[in-house]
XYZ file of C-alpha atoms in Angstrom:
294
model
C 131.326 104.606 67.047
C 128.962 103.165 69.535
C 130.219 99.834 71.225
C 127.377 97.388 70.903
C 128.577 95.401 73.874
C 128.510 98.502 76.095
C 124.957 99.459 74.903
C 123.781 95.892 75.679
C 125.184 96.274 79.234
C 122.935 99.460 79.587
C 120.082 97.537 78.409
C 120.280 94.774 80.966
C 117.184 94.456 83.137
C 116.671 94.853 86.859
C 114.073 92.571 88.631
C 110.610 94.033 88.923
C 109.767 96.271 91.865
C 108.102 94.848 94.989
C 106.615 98.188 95.965
C 103.063 98.993 94.911
C 101.850 102.027 96.809
C 98.269 103.284 96.233
C 97.750 106.854 95.020
C 94.154 108.160 95.322
C 92.316 111.445 95.694
C 93.654 111.917 99.219
C 97.137 111.179 98.076
C 97.363 111.804 94.367
C 100.341 111.024 92.031
C 102.132 114.364 91.897
C 102.528 116.380 88.689
C 106.006 116.430 87.133
C 107.567 119.902 87.779
C 108.853 121.515 84.625
C 112.457 122.253 83.739
C 112.291 125.792 82.236
C 115.738 125.954 80.672
C 115.607 124.206 77.276
C 119.386 123.472 77.257
C 119.060 121.549 80.522
C 115.945 119.887 79.521
C 117.482 118.731 76.146
C 120.533 117.347 77.871
C 118.487 115.548 80.432
C 116.930 113.472 77.698
C 119.946 112.777 75.738
C 121.503 109.277 76.365
C 125.302 109.023 75.675
C 124.658 106.588 72.803
C 122.871 109.322 70.876
C 126.191 111.167 70.106
C 128.326 107.995 70.333
C 131.126 109.602 72.234
C 133.542 107.478 74.126
C 132.424 107.368 77.777
C 135.448 105.950 79.425
C 137.679 109.127 79.273
C 138.891 110.898 82.409
C 137.671 114.296 81.480
C 136.131 116.402 78.565
C 137.943 119.352 77.101
C 136.789 122.639 78.784
C 135.431 123.958 75.554
C 133.759 120.617 74.471
C 131.723 119.094 77.447
C 129.841 115.938 76.904
C 126.225 116.697 75.713
C 124.691 113.659 77.281
C 122.716 113.280 80.603
C 125.171 111.325 82.655
C 126.336 114.242 84.848
C 122.620 115.038 85.559
C 121.990 111.369 86.311
C 124.846 111.340 88.749
C 123.749 114.521 90.493
C 120.092 113.337 90.481
C 121.051 110.025 92.132
C 122.764 111.989 94.996
C 119.898 114.433 95.475
C 117.403 111.588 95.460
C 119.343 109.732 98.127
C 119.547 112.815 100.254
C 115.792 113.548 100.086
C 114.654 109.959 100.737
C 117.131 109.569 103.545
C 115.944 112.791 105.238
C 112.369 111.558 104.891
C 113.340 108.322 106.644
C 115.168 110.215 109.447
C 112.030 112.500 109.955
C 109.415 109.791 109.853
C 111.185 106.778 111.334
C 113.683 108.355 113.880
C 114.113 104.999 115.738
C 114.848 102.997 112.759
C 118.401 101.440 112.822
C 120.860 102.050 110.054
C 120.709 98.390 108.680
C 116.991 98.315 108.027
C 117.056 102.004 106.913
C 119.671 101.164 104.221
C 117.554 98.218 102.999
C 114.462 100.383 102.886
C 116.258 103.219 100.970
C 117.692 100.688 98.480
C 114.161 99.489 97.694
C 112.853 103.002 97.319
C 115.551 104.364 95.029
C 116.364 101.055 93.199
C 116.182 100.856 89.540
C 113.029 98.823 89.407
C 111.188 101.441 91.443
C 112.512 104.393 89.619
C 111.844 102.768 86.254
C 108.179 102.316 87.159
C 107.783 105.987 88.257
C 109.727 107.087 85.102
C 107.220 105.255 82.975
C 104.198 106.703 84.846
C 105.650 110.174 83.824
C 106.506 108.793 80.345
C 109.994 110.218 80.579
C 111.589 107.395 78.604
C 109.482 108.505 75.504
C 111.392 111.745 75.288
C 114.797 110.036 75.392
C 117.216 110.612 72.502
C 118.970 107.262 71.838
C 121.133 105.775 69.141
C 118.891 104.701 66.365
C 120.307 101.287 66.147
C 119.424 100.525 69.741
C 116.394 102.816 70.191
C 113.763 100.073 70.885
C 116.011 97.894 73.102
C 117.325 100.773 75.235
C 114.011 102.575 75.463
C 112.546 99.226 76.962
C 115.383 98.854 79.548
C 114.408 99.197 83.180
C 117.830 100.552 83.880
C 117.697 103.279 81.168
C 114.170 104.291 82.344
C 115.577 104.610 85.912
C 118.503 106.661 84.656
C 116.378 109.192 82.869
C 114.426 109.641 86.074
C 117.574 110.459 88.001
C 118.707 112.674 85.234
C 115.531 114.736 85.469
C 115.930 114.971 89.190
C 119.377 116.415 88.569
C 118.257 118.749 85.797
C 115.384 120.090 87.934
C 117.767 120.675 90.745
C 120.059 122.684 88.626
C 117.177 124.683 87.320
C 114.990 125.303 90.315
C 117.059 124.326 93.320
C 116.511 121.867 96.197
C 113.232 123.209 97.712
C 111.342 122.571 94.558
C 112.805 119.091 94.110
C 112.239 118.166 97.821
C 108.571 119.223 97.709
C 107.954 117.073 94.614
C 109.895 114.062 95.810
C 108.278 114.084 99.242
C 104.854 113.857 97.692
C 106.045 111.230 95.320
C 108.036 108.918 97.552
C 106.350 108.995 100.955
C 103.817 106.319 99.840
C 106.708 104.281 98.430
C 108.569 104.540 101.764
C 105.516 103.474 103.710
C 105.196 100.400 101.549
C 108.960 99.726 101.738
C 108.876 100.015 105.577
C 106.135 97.296 105.737
C 108.151 95.061 103.278
C 111.412 95.377 105.101
C 109.686 94.954 108.529
C 108.159 91.661 107.270
C 111.718 90.467 105.966
C 112.889 90.876 109.629
C 109.955 88.533 110.798
C 108.064 91.366 112.396
C 104.326 91.538 111.966
C 102.697 94.958 111.083
C 100.850 94.864 114.508
C 101.231 92.710 117.616
C 99.060 89.555 117.525
C 96.399 89.397 120.166
C 97.604 87.043 123.070
C 100.987 86.780 121.591
C 102.565 86.090 124.944
C 100.146 83.427 125.915
C 100.514 79.631 125.391
C 97.290 78.210 124.152
C 96.163 74.679 123.131
C 96.562 75.824 119.514
C 100.121 76.764 120.196
C 100.780 73.320 121.657
C 99.276 71.717 118.649
C 101.700 73.718 116.399
C 104.736 72.447 118.438
C 103.498 68.824 118.008
C 103.810 69.216 114.345
C 106.975 71.061 114.318
C 105.867 74.759 113.971
C 107.987 77.199 115.886
C 105.750 79.382 118.056
C 108.222 81.973 119.408
C 111.773 83.243 118.987
C 112.320 84.966 122.271
C 115.092 82.511 123.616
C 118.742 82.474 122.886
C 118.563 79.013 121.514
C 116.220 80.070 118.812
C 118.354 82.972 117.785
C 121.395 80.669 117.904
C 120.475 78.188 115.201
C 119.878 80.973 112.608
C 122.833 83.060 113.569
C 125.165 80.027 113.299
C 123.685 78.938 110.013
C 124.183 82.401 108.542
C 127.817 82.546 109.934
C 128.737 79.173 108.324
C 127.140 80.180 105.062
C 129.198 83.426 105.011
C 132.441 81.520 105.786
C 131.662 79.214 102.732
C 130.762 82.310 100.671
C 127.336 80.729 99.915
C 124.218 82.907 99.432
C 121.008 81.601 101.051
C 117.672 82.442 99.357
C 114.713 82.126 101.794
C 111.635 81.097 99.887
C 108.458 81.817 101.784
C 104.765 80.755 101.580
C 102.063 81.358 104.124
C 99.627 78.580 104.967
C 96.030 79.276 105.687
C 95.376 75.706 106.357
C 97.651 75.720 109.420
C 96.119 78.862 111.004
C 93.511 81.585 110.761
C 93.907 84.704 108.873
C 94.985 86.581 111.975
C 97.476 83.860 112.943
C 98.827 82.400 109.612
C 101.719 80.030 109.560
C 104.831 80.854 107.522
C 106.592 78.088 105.564
C 110.142 78.660 104.367
C 112.769 76.827 102.400
C 116.552 77.638 102.650
C 117.990 77.252 99.187
C 121.638 77.467 98.195
C 122.218 77.445 94.417
C 118.919 75.798 93.949
C 119.493 72.989 96.534
C 117.150 72.876 99.524
C 119.297 72.941 102.858
C 116.331 73.073 105.086
C 112.559 73.591 105.642
C 110.745 75.242 108.539
C 107.373 76.505 109.853
C 106.678 79.376 112.265
C 104.303 82.072 113.392
C 106.777 84.608 112.000
C 109.205 84.488 109.038
C 112.175 84.596 111.405
C 110.858 81.729 113.583
C 110.330 79.710 110.376
C 113.842 80.654 109.206
C 115.270 79.310 112.518
C 113.429 75.961 112.052
C 114.925 75.701 108.436
C 118.385 76.680 109.798
C 118.321 73.765 112.256
C 117.917 71.322 109.223
C 120.599 73.344 107.366
C 123.067 72.953 110.262
C 122.422 69.143 110.151
C 123.153 69.107 106.398
C 126.413 71.082 107.075
C 127.388 68.420 109.746
C 126.681 70.666 112.748
C 124.369 69.387 115.444
C 123.120 71.512 118.291
């Protein structure tokens, strides 16, 4: 018997991907390498609900292994992480572990893998329990799982060199997009702004209306660090909600507006030339709200 609650858990949705790389004639979307062994291919596309076996047992009997794709999914997840991490090490050797982990999570997250899976139409070949066919087939998590399963099956059939060649062509554009995304999260512009180290009349005008211009001193770092530390102690999650304002700056020098929200409540607002500078200004207000003045 299939447990409907467990099946519903499988069908829960992940948030949509933030990565949208461009594939064109110079960098085409790579073709899907075939799995030549039919037994492996069949199992790759068999969801555990199809046979309805219990999936919370310790181990199958040696003469009766599970016919679903979970072992290939598990293997594919590991192979995928290995290949993507190797690409990061080769292409961004100076990248620290923290940002690299964030970047990797974006690239191999369910939302990204589901998008890729749908481009290959892998979900259309899934064998699912008939009662949940439509629901499960539309689930981002299930679509991501079948992609990982395909990677695992291909690895077993053709080995790592074939898988690595395919995944490099597929994921390097996603990794480049993720690199820019994570870099922006850290308040770093893609390229240095012209005259970034100069104080101009425009900078002085920003300061007059409360726009943070630079974050190079210890005090600037201190407000944000202390605010984050207090939030962690209180076990509260801060959501930073950004918007760029073209009214306050030119395209080359836009101003970032940010709100620090905790459970839907605004703790502070800030403006700055970078996201980090804006977060610092919002953190100052947040510290006052928490009863801490600096």
